[in-house]
PDB file of C-alpha atoms in Angstrom:
ATOM      1  CA  ILE A  16     204.932 376.276 113.721  1.00  0.00           C
ATOM      2  CA  ASP A  17     204.286 373.239 111.588  1.00  0.00           C
ATOM      3  CA  ASP A  18     202.809 370.825 114.154  1.00  0.00           C
ATOM      4  CA  ILE A  19     201.066 371.158 117.486  1.00  0.00           C
ATOM      5  CA  VAL A  20     199.869 368.592 119.986  1.00  0.00           C
ATOM      6  CA  VAL A  21     197.011 369.734 122.196  1.00  0.00           C
ATOM      7  CA  LEU A  22     196.204 367.909 125.430  1.00  0.00           C
ATOM      8  CA  ALA A  23     192.842 368.783 126.981  1.00  0.00           C
ATOM      9  CA  GLY A  24     192.640 372.203 125.360  1.00  0.00           C
ATOM     10  CA  GLN A  25     190.409 374.110 123.034  1.00  0.00           C
ATOM     11  CA  ALA A  26     190.739 376.513 120.122  1.00  0.00           C
ATOM     12  CA  ALA A  27     190.922 380.160 121.120  1.00  0.00           C
ATOM     13  CA  SER A  28     187.753 382.179 120.884  1.00  0.00           C
ATOM     14  CA  THR A  29     189.563 384.872 118.903  1.00  0.00           C
ATOM     15  CA  THR A  30     189.868 384.759 115.148  1.00  0.00           C
ATOM     16  CA  CYS A  31     192.985 383.032 113.913  1.00  0.00           C
ATOM     17  CA  ALA A  32     194.454 383.330 110.457  1.00  0.00           C
ATOM     18  CA  PRO A  33     197.430 380.977 110.142  1.00  0.00           C
ATOM     19  CA  SER A  34     199.732 381.952 107.281  1.00  0.00           C
ATOM     20  CA  LYS A  35     200.101 378.262 106.407  1.00  0.00           C
ATOM     21  CA  PRO A  36     198.395 375.033 107.503  1.00  0.00           C
ATOM     22  CA  VAL A  37     199.318 373.622 110.908  1.00  0.00           C
ATOM     23  CA  ASN A  38     199.226 369.883 111.581  1.00  0.00           C
ATOM     24  CA  VAL A  39     197.210 369.349 114.766  1.00  0.00           C
ATOM     25  CA  LEU A  40     196.917 366.356 117.074  1.00  0.00           C
ATOM     26  CA  HIS A  41     194.192 367.015 119.651  1.00  0.00           C
ATOM     27  CA  ILE A  42     194.026 364.585 122.605  1.00  0.00           C
ATOM     28  CA  HIS A  43     191.134 364.830 125.063  1.00  0.00           C
ATOM     29  CA  GLY A  44     189.568 362.712 127.803  1.00  0.00           C
ATOM     30  CA  THR A  45     185.813 362.192 127.849  1.00  0.00           C
ATOM     31  CA  VAL A  46     185.497 362.869 131.597  1.00  0.00           C
ATOM     32  CA  ASP A  47     187.655 366.002 131.701  1.00  0.00           C
ATOM     33  CA  ASP A  48     186.112 368.252 134.357  1.00  0.00           C
ATOM     34  CA  THR A  49     188.452 371.211 133.710  1.00  0.00           C
ATOM     35  CA  VAL A  50     188.114 371.669 129.936  1.00  0.00           C
ATOM     36  CA  PRO A  51     184.916 369.772 129.138  1.00  0.00           C
ATOM     37  CA  PHE A  52     185.051 367.163 126.398  1.00  0.00           C
ATOM     38  CA  ALA A  53     182.172 368.975 124.665  1.00  0.00           C
ATOM     39  CA  VAL A  54     184.631 371.658 123.447  1.00  0.00           C
ATOM     40  CA  ALA A  55     187.059 369.140 121.935  1.00  0.00           C
ATOM     41  CA  ALA A  56     185.269 368.237 118.691  1.00  0.00           C
ATOM     42  CA  PRO A  57     184.452 371.888 117.868  1.00  0.00           C
ATOM     43  CA  SER A  58     188.115 372.776 118.449  1.00  0.00           C
ATOM     44  CA  VAL A  59     189.208 370.041 116.047  1.00  0.00           C
ATOM     45  CA  ALA A  60     186.648 371.287 113.521  1.00  0.00           C
ATOM     46  CA  THR A  61     187.985 374.841 113.898  1.00  0.00           C
ATOM     47  CA  TRP A  62     191.535 373.716 113.076  1.00  0.00           C
ATOM     48  CA  ALA A  63     190.250 371.589 110.203  1.00  0.00           C
ATOM     49  CA  ALA A  64     188.569 374.688 108.756  1.00  0.00           C
ATOM     50  CA  TYR A  65     191.745 376.782 109.189  1.00  0.00           C
ATOM     51  CA  ASP A  66     193.658 374.064 107.324  1.00  0.00           C
ATOM     52  CA  GLN A  67     191.013 373.749 104.576  1.00  0.00           C
ATOM     53  CA  CYS A  68     190.170 370.149 105.475  1.00  0.00           C
ATOM     54  CA  GLY A  69     186.793 368.470 105.254  1.00  0.00           C
ATOM     55  CA  ALA A  70     184.367 368.037 108.131  1.00  0.00           C
ATOM     56  CA  LYS A  71     184.359 364.218 108.227  1.00  0.00           C
ATOM     57  CA  ARG A  72     186.767 362.247 110.442  1.00  0.00           C
ATOM     58  CA  ASP A  73     187.842 358.713 109.612  1.00  0.00           C
ATOM     59  CA  PRO A  74     188.494 356.243 112.454  1.00  0.00           C
ATOM     60  CA  GLY A  75     191.984 354.891 112.981  1.00  0.00           C
ATOM     61  CA  PRO A  76     193.464 352.339 115.361  1.00  0.00           C
ATOM     62  CA  ALA A  77     192.646 352.232 119.063  1.00  0.00           C
ATOM     63  CA  LEU A  78     195.611 352.808 121.375  1.00  0.00           C
ATOM     64  CA  ASP A  79     196.356 351.801 124.965  1.00  0.00           C
ATOM     65  CA  LEU A  80     197.876 355.004 126.380  1.00  0.00           C
ATOM     66  CA  GLU A  81     196.209 355.622 129.778  1.00  0.00           C
ATOM     67  CA  VAL A  82     197.505 353.258 132.495  1.00  0.00           C
ATOM     68  CA  LYS A  83     194.480 353.690 134.799  1.00  0.00           C
ATOM     69  CA  LEU A  84     192.056 352.517 132.097  1.00  0.00           C
ATOM     70  CA  ALA A  85     191.895 348.942 130.873  1.00  0.00           C
ATOM     71  CA  GLY A  86     192.471 348.057 127.254  1.00  0.00           C
ATOM     72  CA  SER A  87     192.834 350.278 124.224  1.00  0.00           C
ATOM     73  CA  GLU A  88     190.883 353.240 125.552  1.00  0.00           C
ATOM     74  CA  THR A  89     192.108 355.884 123.106  1.00  0.00           C
ATOM     75  CA  HIS A  90     190.223 356.108 119.824  1.00  0.00           C
ATOM     76  CA  THR A  91     191.960 357.868 116.959  1.00  0.00           C
ATOM     77  CA  GLU A  92     190.399 359.789 114.097  1.00  0.00           C
ATOM     78  CA  ALA A  93     191.924 361.630 111.140  1.00  0.00           C
ATOM     79  CA  THR A  94     190.104 364.494 109.468  1.00  0.00           C
ATOM     80  CA  ALA A  95     189.315 363.620 105.871  1.00  0.00           C
ATOM     81  CA  GLY A  96     189.795 365.923 102.924  1.00  0.00           C
ATOM     82  CA  CYS A  97     192.901 367.741 104.160  1.00  0.00           C
ATOM     83  CA  PRO A  98     195.345 369.076 101.591  1.00  0.00           C
ATOM     84  CA  THR A  99     198.368 366.875 100.898  1.00  0.00           C
ATOM     85  CA  GLY A 100     200.794 366.977 103.825  1.00  0.00           C
ATOM     86  CA  VAL A 101     198.236 368.388 106.277  1.00  0.00           C
ATOM     87  CA  ALA A 102     196.689 366.478 109.196  1.00  0.00           C
ATOM     88  CA  VAL A 103     194.141 367.349 111.867  1.00  0.00           C
ATOM     89  CA  ASP A 104     193.737 364.297 114.117  1.00  0.00           C
ATOM     90  CA  PHE A 105     191.608 363.719 117.203  1.00  0.00           C
ATOM     91  CA  TRP A 106     192.467 361.147 119.867  1.00  0.00           C
ATOM     92  CA  THR A 107     189.654 360.527 122.369  1.00  0.00           C
ATOM     93  CA  ILE A 108     190.553 358.925 125.708  1.00  0.00           C
ATOM     94  CA  GLU A 109     187.358 357.116 126.771  1.00  0.00           C
ATOM     95  CA  GLY A 110     187.071 357.658 130.534  1.00  0.00           C
ATOM     96  CA  GLY A 111     190.145 359.913 130.527  1.00  0.00           C
ATOM     97  CA  SER A 112     190.435 362.904 132.824  1.00  0.00           C
ATOM     98  CA  HIS A 113     192.038 366.346 132.336  1.00  0.00           C
ATOM     99  CA  ILE A 114     195.488 365.067 133.304  1.00  0.00           C
ATOM    100  CA  PRO A 115     195.718 361.435 132.140  1.00  0.00           C
ATOM    101  CA  SER A 116     198.175 358.934 133.590  1.00  0.00           C
ATOM    102  CA  PHE A 117     200.025 358.053 130.438  1.00  0.00           C
ATOM    103  CA  GLY A 118     202.012 354.852 130.183  1.00  0.00           C
ATOM    104  CA  SER A 119     205.166 354.118 128.281  1.00  0.00           C
ATOM    105  CA  GLY A 120     203.315 353.953 124.954  1.00  0.00           C
ATOM    106  CA  PHE A 121     202.212 357.597 124.967  1.00  0.00           C
ATOM    107  CA  GLU A 122     205.483 359.309 124.144  1.00  0.00           C
ATOM    108  CA  PRO A 123     206.397 356.970 121.256  1.00  0.00           C
ATOM    109  CA  ALA A 124     202.880 357.295 119.806  1.00  0.00           C
ATOM    110  CA  VAL A 125     203.017 361.105 119.849  1.00  0.00           C
ATOM    111  CA  TRP A 126     206.568 361.213 118.477  1.00  0.00           C
ATOM    112  CA  GLN A 127     205.516 358.839 115.708  1.00  0.00           C
ATOM    113  CA  TRP A 128     202.593 361.120 114.857  1.00  0.00           C
ATOM    114  CA  LEU A 129     204.921 364.126 114.752  1.00  0.00           C
ATOM    115  CA  THR A 130     207.430 362.200 112.623  1.00  0.00           C
ATOM    116  CA  ASP A 131     204.701 361.056 110.228  1.00  0.00           C
ATOM    117  CA  HIS A 132     203.486 364.633 109.781  1.00  0.00           C
ATOM    118  CA  ARG A 133     206.807 366.406 109.445  1.00  0.00           C
ATOM    119  CA  ARG A 134     207.018 369.135 106.849  1.00  0.00           C
ATOM    120  CA  PRO A 135     209.581 368.775 104.048  1.00  0.00           C
TER     121      PRO A 135
END
């Protein structure tokens, strides 16, 4: 596996030892009542550590992905200090629930992320 996209999940509580870095896009709503948002940032940090990235995340563009929320509700962040070709990104859906109502912009945004982080 070279890339994974996680929607409203969390890193496993068992020890993981990937044989190579895995690009991770973690997407999580702030009002998720099934997998609480509080587990999202630690999960991103766990993957960043597996991939030998830094702990700091740099903000990126805001996206309008959730049709039930007005404006560009999704804030993007990229983990800084990752090795070349490795990405651990965190997209926060402000006001988003466990199962968001994604609009037509969601699929192209995710596919673009996957395309941008493709392994050679």
